Structure formats: structure tokens, C-alpha cells
Amino acid sequence: MTGLFTSIKLGPYELPNRIVMAPMTRCRIDADGVPADMNATYYAQRASAGLIISEACAISAQGVGYANTPGIYNEAQVEGWRKVTQRVHNKGSRIFLQLWHVGRISHPSLQPDGNLPVAPSAIRPAGKAFTYDGPLPFVIPRALRTEEIAGIVADYRDAAKKALDAGFDGVEIHAANGYLIDQFLRSSTNQREDAYGGSVKNRIRFLSEVVSAISEACGTARVGVRLSPENHFNDIFDDAPQTLFENVIDHLNSLGLAYVHIVEGVIHSSGKIKKTFNYGKLRARYQGQYMANNGYGKKRAEAALSTGSADLISFGTPFIANPDLPNRLAQNLPLNKMDESTFYVGGVNGYITY
Ligand SMILES: Cc1cc2nc3c(=O)[nH]c(=O)nc-3n(C[C@H](O)[C@H](O)[C@H](O)COP(=O)(O)O)c2cc1C
């Protein structure tokens, strides 16, 4: 029976287990966006995962939305990430980089020349940006002109090339959690009247162009896509998510991606919110490897794998406090408690001290 410790072929790679470390922003990077030794130590400590997905990484200066987060758009950043990938590879694991453009989830103080953040439409999100001056209210973003979009697609392609250059085994396109690609996908944030807005087909166009451009750079088998069909984190909603995301899956199906990575339900909600989306239907439609996430423990993970409702499971918060999570799951050892107060603050504490 398939379980967490059954090996799996993912694109060109054979993974020894189906335990994936989910992407997690930890806000422990200097303002230049360059990873340092401490970050390499953090990832190396967690390299018993079958696959690690890095924290989200800005594809351009315009793609930055939080203080102390990394980039993958200049040579110094490539050099910094190389230390991370080498340490992870020395431990025999694989690591993909998560490609990120935040769109409207930013602030002029984080943007080049103090510009407005960009988005599909000029709609301000509720909430506050995480800036170097503390939390500041989001602003009304500038709607992208049609002719600007190709430049952002090219930034994605260049960033993917740099990720491979830095030694990553592949890339994950962050199309989840209310950031730029998700803003194009969903009706509450996309009110465009050009070829990138309106119909479901048009709203999928930006994601589709990003996937094609990155696939040219990396080969499709080294590309994953992360989606969050009903998550409303970052003030995002859709009128008909089931139809939208089934269409997204149909589009991705023919491409031969390494995997799709589905955040089921709502994150940061303590699991209190009832799921209304039918993930089984999504899974049944997808012909490649399906990675499930959100609130999984061993029992639920083994059940999902044995029934085929997922091919891999990604764990986020359990990996923060349990660098040796696969061993603990294998031996049914108790898990360390995480300290949420250290999730997004600088320093070693709660980062490499577990
Ligand atoms: C500290 C923290 C940072 C996160 N950063 C990211 C991120 O950079 N990219 C992303 O796609 N999801 C991010 N997430 C969401 C996680 O990948 C994951 O979906 C979520 O924690 C639910 O999985 P879990 O129940 O296994 O923790 C983050 C979550 C946490 C707790």
C-alpha cells in the first residue's frame, strides 16, 4: 500500500519518500534579498524531506512584498542560494525554489523608486503590508497595462533560469494565496477588460503564459504549480471557484508538469472554516502527481496516500519545529510544539534552534 515512505518519481527525480517541506516565508533575509549561512543551515537541517520547496522568492524588485524576504533576480542572490542548494544536496535531498510576485500585496516603501505596487486591477486589499517600518495599510495598486504583462512573464523566465543556475532541482510557481497570479485568476481581484480578464479562459491566460515561459527555461518536468482554490488569505475571492480551478487543472493537465500543489481550504484559520470546495473532483481530473497540503498529520496523510486522493503530502508548520519530521513520523515519535511568535522574526531563535 502506498504510504509516506513509498518512493515516487517526480519529474526526472526519484524521491525516497512522499514527505515534502511546504514553502514558508521566515523573514530572516537581509534587505538585499541574499540568503546567508544561517539560511543554508535551516534548510540542511530539514533535508530528510523527500523534497524541500523554498520560501517564496521574488522574481524581480517589483515582485517584493515583505521585509526580509529573498529574491532570485541578481547574481548576489544566486550566489547566496547556491550555498543553500549545495548543503541540501550534500544531505541527499532535492530542493525546488518557489517563484513569487506579490502583485498588490506590497507597499511603495518596498517597491523600486517608491512606486505603487502593480496588480491586474486597481483594487486595494484589506489589511496591512509587512514593511521595514512595521505594518502599514495597503494602498490602491496600479493596474498593469496590457503591454507590460509580457515583461513580467519574461521576469518569471529569467528568475527560473537563475534558480537552476543556483543549483535548484526545479521551480514551483506560486499561483496561490492571493499573490499576483492568483489575483489574475480570481474574479474579486481581476476586473480587466482586455484578453487577461473577464472569462475564465482569459483569467487563466497570465498563469498559462508564465508556465510556458518557465517551461522553456527549465523543461516542464522540473516545474510545479501551487494553487489555493478557496483560500481567501490576502483578501481574495472568486464567484465560482470550482469551475475556475477545474479549468485551470484541465489546462495544466496536458503540459507534463512535475506536480500540482493544492492548498486545501483556508490557511492561518486553525482549521475552523468548513471546506466547501470539492478537492476530490480536482484530483480526479489531474493526470499527473498531486501534492496536497494544509493541516495534514501522519494519519490523514497516510489515508490520503493509500486511497489515492494525493500522491505527495506537504507539511508546513510541522517542519518548523521538527527538522527531523520524517524520522518522527516513521517512528511515531511525539512532535515538538512550535513557537508561533518566532515564525516571522529575525534571528536564530525558533529557526535553527529546534
Ligand atoms: C510561517 C509561514 C510562512 C509561509 N510562507 C509561505 C510561502 O512563502 N509560500 C507559500 O506558498 N505558502 C506559505 N505558507 C503556507 C504554507 O506553505 C502551508 O500552506 C500552510 O502552513 C498550511 O500547511 P501546514 O498545515 O502543514 O502548516 C506559509 C505558512 C507559514 C506558517
Short mmCIF file of C-alpha atoms and ligand atoms in Angstrom, two decimals:
data_model
loop_
_atom_site.label_atom_id
_atom_site.label_comp_id
_atom_site.label_asym_id
_atom_site.label_seq_id
_atom_site.Cartn_x
_atom_site.Cartn_y
_atom_site.Cartn_z
CA MET A 1 0.00 0.00 0.00
CA THR A 2 1.27 3.46 -0.86
CA GLY A 3 2.32 5.48 2.18
CA LEU A 4 4.58 8.35 3.23
CA PHE A 5 7.68 6.19 2.85
CA THR A 6 6.90 4.78 -0.59
CA SER A 7 9.32 6.25 -3.14
CA ILE A 8 7.92 8.32 -6.01
CA LYS A 9 9.07 9.61 -9.37
CA LEU A 10 8.69 13.37 -9.60
CA GLY A 11 9.71 14.74 -12.98
CA PRO A 12 13.25 13.45 -13.55
CA TYR A 13 13.77 12.63 -9.86
CA GLU A 14 13.19 9.57 -7.72
CA LEU A 15 12.24 10.74 -4.21
CA PRO A 16 12.79 8.32 -1.30
CA ASN A 17 9.62 9.45 0.47
CA ARG A 18 6.45 11.47 -0.18
CA ILE A 19 7.04 13.98 2.61
CA VAL A 20 7.53 17.46 1.19
CA MET A 21 8.53 20.53 3.14
CA ALA A 22 5.99 23.23 2.17
CA PRO A 23 7.22 26.69 1.18
CA MET A 24 7.48 29.00 4.19
CA THR A 25 8.47 32.64 4.37
CA ARG A 26 10.53 33.15 7.53
CA CYS A 27 11.67 36.79 7.15
CA ARG A 28 15.27 36.06 8.02
CA ILE A 29 16.99 37.53 4.97
CA ASP A 30 18.85 40.85 4.80
CA ALA A 31 17.35 43.73 2.83
CA ASP A 32 19.42 42.77 -0.26
CA GLY A 33 17.38 39.54 -0.56
CA VAL A 34 20.54 37.37 -0.39
CA PRO A 35 20.40 34.12 1.66
CA ALA A 36 23.26 33.63 4.13
CA ASP A 37 24.85 30.71 6.03
CA MET A 38 22.10 30.65 8.66
CA ASN A 39 19.50 30.08 5.95
CA ALA A 40 21.56 27.25 4.46
CA THR A 41 21.74 25.64 7.91
CA TYR A 42 17.94 25.88 8.28
CA TYR A 43 17.30 24.07 5.00
CA ALA A 44 20.06 21.49 5.53
CA GLN A 45 18.54 20.60 8.92
CA ARG A 46 15.32 19.68 7.10
CA ALA A 47 16.88 17.73 4.24
CA SER A 48 15.40 14.36 5.19
CA ALA A 49 12.25 15.51 3.39
CA GLY A 50 11.83 13.82 0.01
CA LEU A 51 11.61 17.31 -1.44
CA ILE A 52 12.01 20.80 0.01
CA ILE A 53 10.20 23.76 -1.50
CA SER A 54 11.95 27.01 -0.61
CA GLU A 55 10.28 30.01 0.94
CA ALA A 56 8.72 32.29 -1.67
CA CYS A 57 11.37 34.19 -3.61
CA ALA A 58 10.78 37.46 -5.52
CA ILE A 59 11.32 37.22 -9.29
CA SER A 60 12.05 40.96 -9.56
CA ALA A 61 12.39 44.03 -7.35
CA GLN A 62 8.76 44.78 -8.25
CA GLY A 63 7.75 41.32 -7.01
CA VAL A 64 8.82 42.04 -3.39
CA GLY A 65 6.07 42.43 -0.80
CA TYR A 66 7.51 41.75 2.64
CA ALA A 67 10.54 42.96 4.57
CA ASN A 68 13.42 40.48 4.91
CA THR A 69 12.37 38.11 2.14
CA PRO A 70 14.70 36.70 -0.53
CA GLY A 71 14.99 37.36 -4.25
CA ILE A 72 16.22 35.45 -7.30
CA TYR A 73 16.81 38.28 -9.73
CA ASN A 74 20.51 39.18 -9.36
CA GLU A 75 23.86 37.41 -9.17
CA ALA A 76 24.42 38.02 -5.45
CA GLN A 77 21.11 36.26 -4.74
CA VAL A 78 22.10 33.35 -7.00
CA GLU A 79 25.39 33.05 -5.07
CA GLY A 80 23.52 33.10 -1.75
CA TRP A 81 21.07 30.40 -2.86
CA ARG A 82 23.94 28.25 -4.15
CA LYS A 83 25.08 27.76 -0.53
CA VAL A 84 21.59 26.52 0.32
CA THR A 85 21.27 24.07 -2.57
CA GLN A 86 24.77 22.67 -2.00
CA ARG A 87 24.08 21.96 1.68
CA VAL A 88 20.74 20.31 0.84
CA HIS A 89 22.29 18.22 -1.95
CA ASN A 90 25.14 17.15 0.34
CA LYS A 91 22.46 15.60 2.53
CA GLY A 92 20.96 13.81 -0.46
CA SER A 93 17.67 15.75 -0.74
CA ARG A 94 16.09 17.77 -3.55
CA ILE A 95 15.02 21.39 -3.44
CA PHE A 96 12.73 23.49 -5.67
CA LEU A 97 12.59 27.27 -5.48
CA GLN A 98 9.20 28.96 -5.15
CA LEU A 99 8.85 31.83 -7.67
CA TRP A 100 6.92 34.81 -6.29
CA HIS A 101 5.47 38.07 -7.50
CA VAL A 102 3.22 39.56 -4.82
CA GLY A 103 1.27 41.96 -7.07
CA ARG A 104 -0.84 44.23 -4.87
CA ILE A 105 0.34 42.65 -1.57
CA SER A 106 3.18 45.16 -1.24
CA HIS A 107 3.78 48.79 -0.35
CA PRO A 108 5.53 51.74 -2.07
CA SER A 109 8.28 51.59 0.59
CA LEU A 110 9.17 48.09 -0.67
CA GLN A 111 8.98 49.00 -4.38
CA PRO A 112 11.72 50.40 -6.66
CA ASP A 113 11.61 54.24 -6.62
CA GLY A 114 8.69 54.16 -4.18
CA ASN A 115 6.31 53.20 -7.00
CA LEU A 116 2.84 51.83 -6.44
CA PRO A 117 2.57 48.04 -6.37
CA VAL A 118 1.04 46.59 -9.54
CA ALA A 119 -1.99 44.31 -9.96
CA PRO A 120 -4.48 43.15 -12.60
CA SER A 121 -6.90 45.85 -11.40
CA ALA A 122 -6.67 48.92 -9.17
CA ILE A 123 -8.36 47.33 -6.15
CA ARG A 124 -6.92 47.83 -2.69
CA PRO A 125 -6.69 44.74 -0.47
CA ALA A 126 -7.91 44.96 3.12
CA GLY A 127 -5.08 44.70 5.62
CA LYS A 128 -1.53 45.84 6.10
CA ALA A 129 1.79 45.34 4.35
CA PHE A 130 4.76 43.98 6.30
CA THR A 131 7.35 46.74 5.70
CA TYR A 132 10.71 47.73 7.20
CA ASP A 133 8.77 50.41 9.12
CA GLY A 134 6.32 47.88 10.57
CA PRO A 135 2.80 47.10 9.35
CA LEU A 136 1.41 49.82 7.01
CA PRO A 137 -2.03 49.87 5.32
CA PHE A 138 -2.13 48.51 1.77
CA VAL A 139 -2.52 51.12 -0.98
CA ILE A 140 -4.56 51.11 -4.17
CA PRO A 141 -2.29 49.31 -6.66
CA ARG A 142 -1.69 50.42 -10.25
CA ALA A 143 -3.46 48.27 -12.84
CA LEU A 144 -0.95 46.76 -15.27
CA ARG A 145 -1.16 47.94 -18.88
CA THR A 146 -1.66 45.08 -21.35
CA GLU A 147 1.71 45.73 -22.97
CA GLU A 148 3.53 45.47 -19.61
CA ILE A 149 2.47 41.89 -18.96
CA ALA A 150 4.98 40.26 -21.32
CA GLY A 151 7.78 41.90 -19.33
CA ILE A 152 6.60 40.26 -16.11
CA VAL A 153 6.33 36.89 -17.85
CA ALA A 154 9.95 37.40 -19.00
CA ASP A 155 10.95 38.18 -15.39
CA TYR A 156 9.50 34.81 -14.36
CA ARG A 157 11.50 33.05 -17.07
CA ASP A 158 14.75 34.81 -16.11
CA ALA A 159 14.21 34.05 -12.43
CA ALA A 160 13.61 30.36 -13.22
CA LYS A 161 16.87 30.26 -15.18
CA LYS A 162 18.67 31.83 -12.24
CA ALA A 163 17.14 29.27 -9.88
CA LEU A 164 18.63 26.43 -11.94
CA ASP A 165 21.91 28.32 -12.09
CA ALA A 166 21.82 28.47 -8.27
CA GLY A 167 21.55 24.68 -8.18
CA PHE A 168 17.82 24.22 -7.58
CA ASP A 169 16.35 20.97 -8.91
CA GLY A 170 13.29 22.78 -10.22
CA VAL A 171 10.86 25.60 -9.50
CA GLU A 172 7.39 25.94 -8.07
CA ILE A 173 5.22 28.70 -9.50
CA HIS A 174 3.42 30.41 -6.64
CA ALA A 175 -0.08 30.81 -8.05
CA ALA A 176 -1.72 30.59 -4.62
CA ASN A 177 -2.56 32.66 -1.53
CA GLY A 178 -3.68 35.91 -3.15
CA TYR A 179 -0.45 36.94 -4.89
CA LEU A 180 -0.10 38.20 -8.47
CA ILE A 181 -1.04 35.06 -10.43
CA ASP A 182 -3.94 34.33 -8.08
CA GLN A 183 -5.01 37.97 -8.48
CA PHE A 184 -5.30 37.35 -12.22
CA LEU A 185 -7.17 34.08 -11.68
CA ARG A 186 -9.89 35.23 -9.31
CA SER A 187 -12.88 37.41 -10.06
CA SER A 188 -12.65 39.67 -6.98
CA THR A 189 -9.23 40.99 -8.00
CA ASN A 190 -9.39 40.77 -11.81
CA GLN A 191 -11.79 43.18 -13.43
CA ARG A 192 -9.82 43.68 -16.61
CA GLU A 193 -11.46 44.19 -19.93
CA ASP A 194 -8.56 43.01 -22.11
CA ALA A 195 -7.52 39.44 -23.04
CA TYR A 196 -6.39 38.81 -19.41
CA GLY A 197 -9.75 39.43 -17.74
CA GLY A 198 -13.42 38.55 -17.90
CA SER A 199 -13.94 34.91 -18.93
CA VAL A 200 -12.31 32.03 -17.06
CA LYS A 201 -10.19 31.36 -20.14
CA ASN A 202 -8.92 34.94 -20.11
CA ARG A 203 -8.20 34.92 -16.37
CA ILE A 204 -6.09 31.76 -16.80
CA ARG A 205 -4.06 33.37 -19.62
CA PHE A 206 -1.43 35.00 -17.39
CA LEU A 207 -0.72 31.74 -15.50
CA SER A 208 -0.61 29.90 -18.80
CA GLU A 209 1.96 32.31 -20.25
CA VAL A 210 4.08 32.12 -17.10
CA VAL A 211 4.06 28.30 -17.16
CA SER A 212 5.05 28.24 -20.85
CA ALA A 213 7.86 30.74 -20.41
CA ILE A 214 9.30 28.92 -17.40
CA SER A 215 8.94 25.55 -19.07
CA GLU A 216 11.05 26.82 -21.97
CA ALA A 217 13.76 27.75 -19.47
CA CYS A 218 13.61 24.67 -17.20
CA GLY A 219 11.81 21.89 -19.06
CA THR A 220 8.23 21.27 -17.90
CA ALA A 221 9.17 18.21 -15.84
CA ARG A 222 11.01 20.44 -13.39
CA VAL A 223 8.11 22.82 -12.86
CA GLY A 224 5.36 22.60 -10.23
CA VAL A 225 2.36 24.90 -9.76
CA ARG A 226 0.81 25.81 -6.40
CA LEU A 227 -2.90 26.72 -6.24
CA SER A 228 -5.26 27.53 -3.35
CA PRO A 229 -8.80 27.28 -4.73
CA GLU A 230 -10.76 28.51 -1.74
CA ASN A 231 -8.18 30.27 0.39
CA HIS A 232 -9.14 33.90 0.99
CA PHE A 233 -5.86 34.89 2.65
CA ASN A 234 -4.86 38.34 1.33
CA ASP A 235 -8.49 39.34 0.80
CA ILE A 236 -9.18 37.32 -2.34
CA PHE A 237 -12.36 35.57 -3.55
CA ASP A 238 -13.92 34.07 -6.62
CA ASP A 239 -17.54 33.88 -7.77
CA ALA A 240 -17.23 30.27 -8.97
CA PRO A 241 -14.02 28.67 -7.68
CA GLN A 242 -14.95 25.09 -8.59
CA THR A 243 -15.39 25.95 -12.28
CA LEU A 244 -12.35 28.21 -12.31
CA PHE A 245 -9.93 25.71 -10.78
CA GLU A 246 -11.25 22.72 -12.73
CA ASN A 247 -10.47 24.75 -15.84
CA VAL A 248 -7.01 25.55 -14.50
CA ILE A 249 -6.38 21.83 -13.91
CA ASP A 250 -7.64 20.95 -17.40
CA HIS A 251 -5.22 23.46 -18.82
CA LEU A 252 -2.26 22.17 -16.79
CA ASN A 253 -3.09 18.53 -17.48
CA SER A 254 -1.63 18.41 -20.96
CA LEU A 255 1.68 20.02 -20.02
CA GLY A 256 3.58 17.26 -18.18
CA LEU A 257 4.43 19.29 -15.07
CA ALA A 258 6.36 17.75 -12.17
CA TYR A 259 3.28 18.23 -9.95
CA VAL A 260 0.41 20.42 -8.89
CA HIS A 261 0.41 21.50 -5.24
CA ILE A 262 -3.02 22.17 -3.79
CA VAL A 263 -3.56 24.15 -0.59
CA GLU A 264 -6.87 22.70 0.55
CA GLY A 265 -9.16 25.02 2.49
CA VAL A 266 -8.07 28.20 4.21
CA ILE A 267 -4.62 28.73 5.73
CA HIS A 268 -3.97 30.53 9.02
CA SER A 269 -7.52 29.63 10.18
CA SER A 270 -6.84 26.94 12.85
CA GLY A 271 -8.91 24.63 10.64
CA LYS A 272 -12.16 26.18 11.88
CA ILE A 273 -13.51 27.12 8.48
CA LYS A 274 -15.54 24.48 6.70
CA LYS A 275 -14.32 23.48 3.26
CA THR A 276 -16.87 23.99 0.52
CA PHE A 277 -14.65 23.11 -2.43
CA ASN A 278 -14.64 19.59 -3.88
CA TYR A 279 -10.95 18.63 -3.98
CA GLY A 280 -11.78 15.06 -4.98
CA LYS A 281 -13.10 16.34 -8.28
CA LEU A 282 -9.93 18.33 -8.85
CA ARG A 283 -7.76 15.35 -8.00
CA ALA A 284 -9.76 13.03 -10.25
CA ARG A 285 -9.23 15.40 -13.18
CA TYR A 286 -5.49 15.75 -12.73
CA GLN A 287 -3.42 13.11 -14.51
CA GLY A 288 0.00 13.96 -13.02
CA GLN A 289 1.38 13.99 -9.47
CA TYR A 290 -0.95 15.68 -6.98
CA MET A 291 0.56 17.17 -3.83
CA ALA A 292 -1.90 18.00 -1.04
CA ASN A 293 -1.35 20.48 1.80
CA ASN A 294 -2.90 22.11 4.81
CA GLY A 295 -3.27 20.69 8.27
CA TYR A 296 -2.05 17.17 7.50
CA GLY A 297 -0.73 14.93 10.24
CA LYS A 298 0.51 11.37 9.83
CA LYS A 299 -2.87 9.66 9.99
CA ARG A 300 -4.60 11.90 7.47
CA ALA A 301 -1.56 11.85 5.20
CA GLU A 302 -1.37 8.05 5.15
CA ALA A 303 -5.11 7.86 4.48
CA ALA A 304 -4.86 10.31 1.56
CA LEU A 305 -1.94 8.41 0.02
CA SER A 306 -3.44 4.96 0.46
CA THR A 307 -6.76 5.96 -1.12
CA GLY A 308 -5.02 7.85 -3.93
CA SER A 309 -6.55 11.20 -3.05
CA ALA A 310 -2.98 12.54 -3.13
CA ASP A 311 0.44 11.37 -4.39
CA LEU A 312 2.53 13.50 -2.03
CA ILE A 313 1.81 15.48 1.12
CA SER A 314 3.48 18.75 2.02
CA PHE A 315 3.91 19.75 5.65
CA GLY A 316 4.49 23.37 6.63
CA THR A 317 4.32 24.23 10.32
CA PRO A 318 5.29 20.70 11.50
CA PHE A 319 8.68 21.20 9.77
CA ILE A 320 9.33 24.48 11.59
CA ALA A 321 9.59 22.82 14.99
CA ASN A 322 10.63 19.34 13.77
CA PRO A 323 13.59 19.49 11.40
CA ASP A 324 13.68 15.68 11.57
CA LEU A 325 9.97 15.32 10.79
CA PRO A 326 10.26 12.24 8.52
CA ASN A 327 12.05 10.28 11.25
CA ARG A 328 9.46 11.30 13.83
CA LEU A 329 6.64 10.26 11.52
CA ALA A 330 8.34 6.95 10.71
CA GLN A 331 8.83 6.06 14.35
CA ASN A 332 5.61 7.60 15.70
CA LEU A 333 7.64 9.91 17.96
CA PRO A 334 5.96 12.94 19.52
CA LEU A 335 6.29 16.24 17.68
CA ASN A 336 7.88 19.37 19.17
CA LYS A 337 5.50 22.25 19.77
CA MET A 338 6.09 25.23 17.51
CA ASP A 339 6.55 28.74 18.82
CA GLU A 340 4.42 30.96 16.59
CA SER A 341 5.97 34.12 17.97
CA THR A 342 9.18 33.22 16.10
CA PHE A 343 7.63 32.48 12.70
CA TYR A 344 8.41 35.80 11.03
CA VAL A 345 11.05 37.46 13.19
CA GLY A 346 14.78 37.62 12.53
CA GLY A 347 17.48 35.68 14.30
CA VAL A 348 18.34 32.08 15.00
CA ASN A 349 15.75 31.54 17.72
CA GLY A 350 12.86 29.38 16.53
CA TYR A 351 14.67 29.00 13.22
CA ILE A 352 17.69 26.74 13.61
CA THR A 353 17.33 26.08 17.35
CA TYR A 354 14.81 23.21 17.33
C1 LIG B 1 5.42 30.86 8.62
C2 LIG B 1 4.68 30.51 7.36
C3 LIG B 1 5.14 31.01 6.15
C4 LIG B 1 4.51 30.65 4.94
N1 LIG B 1 5.03 31.10 3.76
C5 LIG B 1 4.55 30.62 2.58
C6 LIG B 1 5.21 30.90 1.35
O1 LIG B 1 6.26 31.57 1.30
N2 LIG B 1 4.66 30.39 0.23
C7 LIG B 1 3.51 29.64 0.23
O2 LIG B 1 3.05 29.21 -0.82
N3 LIG B 1 2.89 29.33 1.40
C8 LIG B 1 3.40 29.79 2.56
N4 LIG B 1 2.81 29.40 3.75
C9 LIG B 1 1.74 28.41 3.75
C10 LIG B 1 2.31 27.00 3.97
O3 LIG B 1 3.08 26.60 2.85
C11 LIG B 1 1.20 25.97 4.18
O4 LIG B 1 0.30 26.06 3.10
C12 LIG B 1 0.44 26.18 5.48
O5 LIG B 1 1.33 26.34 6.58
C13 LIG B 1 -0.51 25.01 5.78
O6 LIG B 1 0.23 23.79 5.88
P1 LIG B 1 0.52 23.11 7.33
O7 LIG B 1 -0.82 22.89 7.96
O8 LIG B 1 1.23 21.84 7.03
O9 LIG B 1 1.33 24.10 8.12
C14 LIG B 1 3.38 29.80 4.97
C15 LIG B 1 2.91 29.34 6.19
C16 LIG B 1 3.54 29.68 7.38
C17 LIG B 1 3.02 29.12 8.67
#
